[in-house]
Amino acid sequence: MLLMKISQVLDKIDENQLFVPAFQREYVWKKENAKKLIDSLIKGYPTGTMLSWETNSPPELKGGWKYNPKQGAIKILLDGQQRITTLYLLIRDKLPPYYNKNEIMNDPRGLHVNIRSLELQYYKKTIMQNNPYWINITDIFKKIKREREIIKEIKSKEELSEDEEEDISDNYRAIENILDRDFVEQHIPIKASLREAIDIFYIVNDSGVNLTDAELALAQISGYWPQAREIFKEKVEELKEKGFVFKLDFIIYCLLG
């Protein structure tokens, strides 16, 4: 196992060193999942691991990036993609290069933090408008809102004791320090074949909680038929236009049948 800081994971995505394979599903986390992840990171709780596969014979990749053998071995993200995508969206404030807008089912951006209590909520005008304690957490990551500026804005509206000011500073640093938190990286060696990598992906996700049986089957299919997911999604849309509304799972069950 290896340790990689969250900031390093995001940098590797930007530097075209960490990719998501085409057989991975879309971003399906709910906003509540994103909120719980950030809450756990602020509190220093465990947040799971990421599973990567180092290979110089990668499958088709999401986002249209074409592998160049001169690049050498690259890392493929097999597990942890929902968490890492959440962090990328909240910290970078943009879509990761392996997704387009239509693949983000629930955009987690816009998460606000109360810098005094560390409560996390999505924007609510009634409690956040003109309240300097509530800050878009992305503004902290991007240093749009700096610690001294926040304290100065609060003090323009009310008095702060020395202890209260220190608490706000500590909370600000707890959020900033998320970038330095380590992800435990489980690693599939370069000698593994595509079949072995997909089998490991299946085993890791074969819990019936994170992925449905149909989604696991689609991952297996797409590993060898990279266009399958897009073809099936197009068919679902075609059926919808004709009045037949099905989930993607339906197509998989038909295929398996």
Short mmCIF file of C-alpha atoms in Angstrom, two decimals, residues 40-232:
data_model
loop_
_atom_site.label_atom_id
_atom_site.label_comp_id
_atom_site.label_asym_id
_atom_site.label_seq_id
_atom_site.Cartn_x
_atom_site.Cartn_y
_atom_site.Cartn_z
CA SER A 40 -15.06 13.15 7.78
CA LEU A 41 -11.96 14.77 6.30
CA ILE A 42 -12.30 17.83 8.51
CA LYS A 43 -12.63 15.61 11.57
CA GLY A 44 -9.75 13.37 10.54
CA TYR A 45 -11.89 10.25 10.18
CA PRO A 46 -10.94 7.41 7.80
CA THR A 47 -12.35 7.95 4.31
CA GLY A 48 -11.55 4.70 2.54
CA THR A 49 -8.88 3.81 0.01
CA MET A 50 -8.28 4.19 -3.70
CA LEU A 51 -7.42 1.27 -5.96
CA SER A 52 -5.16 1.99 -8.92
CA TRP A 53 -3.65 -0.10 -11.69
CA GLU A 54 -0.33 0.89 -13.21
CA THR A 55 -0.18 -0.20 -16.85
CA ASN A 56 1.38 0.56 -20.20
CA SER A 57 -1.50 -1.22 -21.97
CA PRO A 58 -4.53 0.71 -20.70
CA PRO A 59 -8.14 0.10 -21.76
CA GLU A 60 -10.09 2.90 -23.41
CA LEU A 61 -10.13 5.94 -21.13
CA LYS A 62 -12.91 8.32 -20.20
CA GLY A 63 -12.65 11.87 -21.49
CA GLY A 64 -11.27 11.13 -24.92
CA TRP A 65 -7.62 11.03 -23.89
CA LYS A 66 -5.66 8.77 -26.25
CA TYR A 67 -2.80 6.88 -24.64
CA ASN A 68 0.64 7.47 -26.14
CA PRO A 69 3.08 4.58 -25.52
CA LYS A 70 5.88 7.17 -25.21
CA GLN A 71 4.18 8.26 -21.98
CA GLY A 72 5.17 4.99 -20.33
CA ALA A 73 3.08 3.42 -17.59
CA ILE A 74 0.06 5.39 -16.38
CA LYS A 75 -2.29 4.91 -13.43
CA ILE A 76 -5.88 3.81 -13.92
CA LEU A 77 -8.31 4.56 -11.11
CA LEU A 78 -10.43 1.47 -10.44
CA ASP A 79 -11.96 2.31 -7.06
CA GLY A 80 -12.41 5.62 -5.21
CA GLN A 81 -13.53 7.54 -8.29
CA GLN A 82 -16.70 8.97 -6.64
CA ARG A 83 -14.71 10.34 -3.69
CA ILE A 84 -11.91 11.71 -5.83
CA THR A 85 -14.36 13.31 -8.28
CA THR A 86 -16.16 14.94 -5.34
CA LEU A 87 -12.89 16.41 -4.08
CA TYR A 88 -11.87 17.55 -7.55
CA LEU A 89 -15.17 19.38 -8.05
CA LEU A 90 -15.11 21.03 -4.62
CA ILE A 91 -11.40 21.92 -4.59
CA ARG A 92 -10.78 22.76 -8.25
CA ASP A 93 -14.31 24.10 -8.90
CA LYS A 94 -14.40 22.51 -12.36
CA LEU A 95 -15.20 19.17 -13.96
CA PRO A 96 -12.37 16.63 -13.99
CA PRO A 97 -11.10 15.94 -17.54
CA TYR A 98 -12.57 12.43 -17.56
CA TYR A 99 -16.19 13.61 -17.25
CA ASN A 100 -18.50 15.84 -19.25
CA LYS A 101 -21.42 17.78 -17.79
CA ASN A 102 -23.98 15.09 -18.69
CA GLU A 103 -22.10 12.51 -16.60
CA ILE A 104 -22.40 14.53 -13.37
CA MET A 105 -25.73 13.39 -11.96
CA ASN A 106 -25.59 15.60 -8.85
CA ASP A 107 -23.06 18.43 -8.86
CA PRO A 108 -21.75 18.75 -5.26
CA ARG A 109 -20.36 22.26 -5.71
CA GLY A 110 -21.82 25.08 -3.66
CA LEU A 111 -21.20 23.39 -0.30
CA HIS A 112 -20.95 25.98 2.49
CA VAL A 113 -19.25 25.72 5.86
CA ASN A 114 -19.92 27.66 9.04
CA ILE A 115 -16.43 28.75 9.99
CA ARG A 116 -17.36 28.93 13.66
CA SER A 117 -19.17 25.59 14.12
CA LEU A 118 -17.88 23.68 11.04
CA GLU A 119 -21.48 22.81 10.15
CA LEU A 120 -21.84 21.95 6.47
CA GLN A 121 -24.90 22.92 4.42
CA TYR A 122 -25.84 23.78 0.88
CA TYR A 123 -26.82 27.38 0.35
CA LYS A 124 -29.88 28.58 2.25
CA LYS A 125 -30.64 32.25 1.77
CA THR A 126 -32.54 32.57 5.04
CA ILE A 127 -29.54 31.63 7.20
CA MET A 128 -26.56 32.49 4.99
CA GLN A 129 -27.32 35.79 3.30
CA ASN A 130 -25.24 38.57 4.88
CA ASN A 131 -23.87 36.10 7.43
CA PRO A 132 -20.03 36.24 7.34
CA TYR A 133 -19.72 32.93 9.19
CA TRP A 134 -21.07 30.96 6.21
CA ILE A 135 -18.53 30.51 3.42
CA ASN A 136 -18.50 28.52 0.20
CA ILE A 137 -15.90 25.87 1.06
CA THR A 138 -14.43 26.06 -2.45
CA ASP A 139 -13.50 29.70 -1.77
CA ILE A 140 -11.28 28.48 1.07
CA PHE A 141 -9.58 25.83 -1.07
CA LYS A 142 -8.99 28.36 -3.85
CA LYS A 143 -7.90 31.05 -1.36
CA ILE A 144 -10.60 33.42 -2.56
CA LYS A 145 -11.57 33.75 1.10
CA ARG A 146 -8.49 33.99 3.32
CA GLU A 147 -8.44 33.55 7.07
CA ARG A 148 -7.66 37.17 7.99
CA GLU A 149 -10.27 38.50 5.54
CA ILE A 150 -12.95 36.30 7.08
CA ILE A 151 -12.09 37.38 10.60
CA LYS A 152 -12.00 41.03 9.54
CA GLU A 153 -15.45 40.72 7.93
CA ILE A 154 -16.92 39.09 11.04
CA LYS A 155 -15.38 41.75 13.31
CA SER A 156 -16.96 44.46 11.18
CA LYS A 157 -20.34 43.12 12.28
CA GLU A 158 -19.68 41.96 15.83
CA GLU A 159 -16.99 41.67 18.46
CA LEU A 160 -14.84 38.58 18.69
CA SER A 161 -12.96 37.46 21.78
CA GLU A 162 -9.39 36.25 21.41
CA ASP A 163 -10.55 32.66 21.99
CA GLU A 164 -13.29 32.95 19.35
CA GLU A 165 -10.82 34.34 16.84
CA GLU A 166 -8.42 31.49 17.57
CA ASP A 167 -11.21 28.92 17.10
CA ILE A 168 -12.04 30.39 13.68
CA SER A 169 -8.36 30.23 12.71
CA ASP A 170 -8.17 26.59 13.82
CA ASN A 171 -11.29 25.72 11.82
CA TYR A 172 -9.95 27.46 8.74
CA ARG A 173 -6.72 25.46 8.95
CA ALA A 174 -8.68 22.21 9.47
CA ILE A 175 -10.35 22.82 6.11
CA GLU A 176 -7.12 23.86 4.39
CA ASN A 177 -5.38 20.76 5.73
CA ILE A 178 -7.74 18.50 3.78
CA LEU A 179 -5.33 18.94 0.86
CA ASP A 180 -2.59 17.33 2.94
CA ARG A 181 -4.69 14.37 4.05
CA ASP A 182 -3.44 11.01 2.83
CA PHE A 183 -5.39 8.58 0.71
CA VAL A 184 -4.28 4.99 1.12
CA GLU A 185 -3.58 3.69 -2.37
CA GLN A 186 -3.95 -0.01 -3.04
CA HIS A 187 -1.94 -0.87 -6.08
CA ILE A 188 -2.36 -3.45 -8.85
CA PRO A 189 1.10 -4.12 -10.36
CA ILE A 190 2.02 -3.35 -13.95
CA LYS A 191 2.27 -7.05 -14.82
CA ALA A 192 -1.51 -7.50 -14.37
CA SER A 193 -3.55 -7.98 -17.55
CA LEU A 194 -6.76 -6.13 -18.42
CA ARG A 195 -8.77 -9.24 -17.54
CA GLU A 196 -7.07 -9.46 -14.13
CA ALA A 197 -7.61 -5.74 -13.47
CA ILE A 198 -11.32 -5.98 -14.32
CA ASP A 199 -11.68 -9.10 -12.17
CA ILE A 200 -10.11 -7.22 -9.22
CA PHE A 201 -12.44 -4.27 -9.86
CA TYR A 202 -15.38 -6.69 -9.78
CA ILE A 203 -14.23 -8.34 -6.54
CA VAL A 204 -13.63 -4.99 -4.80
CA ASN A 205 -17.09 -3.71 -5.77
CA ASP A 206 -19.02 -6.97 -5.43
CA SER A 207 -20.89 -5.88 -2.32
CA GLY A 208 -24.26 -4.97 -3.86
CA VAL A 209 -24.13 -1.60 -2.10
CA ASN A 210 -21.91 0.74 -4.06
CA LEU A 211 -22.64 -0.82 -7.45
CA THR A 212 -25.71 -2.77 -8.52
CA ASP A 213 -25.32 -6.19 -10.11
CA ALA A 214 -26.16 -4.62 -13.47
CA GLU A 215 -23.51 -1.91 -13.04
CA LEU A 216 -20.91 -4.53 -12.19
CA ALA A 217 -21.91 -6.52 -15.26
CA LEU A 218 -21.68 -3.39 -17.42
CA ALA A 219 -18.17 -2.71 -16.10
CA GLN A 220 -17.15 -6.23 -17.14
CA ILE A 221 -18.73 -5.80 -20.60
CA SER A 222 -17.25 -2.33 -21.16
CA GLY A 223 -13.77 -3.51 -20.31
CA TYR A 224 -13.78 -5.50 -23.55
CA TRP A 225 -16.33 -3.44 -25.49
CA PRO A 226 -15.46 0.18 -24.58
CA GLN A 227 -18.33 1.71 -26.57
CA ALA A 228 -20.97 -0.39 -24.78
CA ARG A 229 -21.91 2.13 -22.09
CA GLU A 230 -22.50 4.97 -24.57
CA ILE A 231 -24.39 2.72 -26.99
CA PHE A 232 -26.67 1.48 -24.20
#
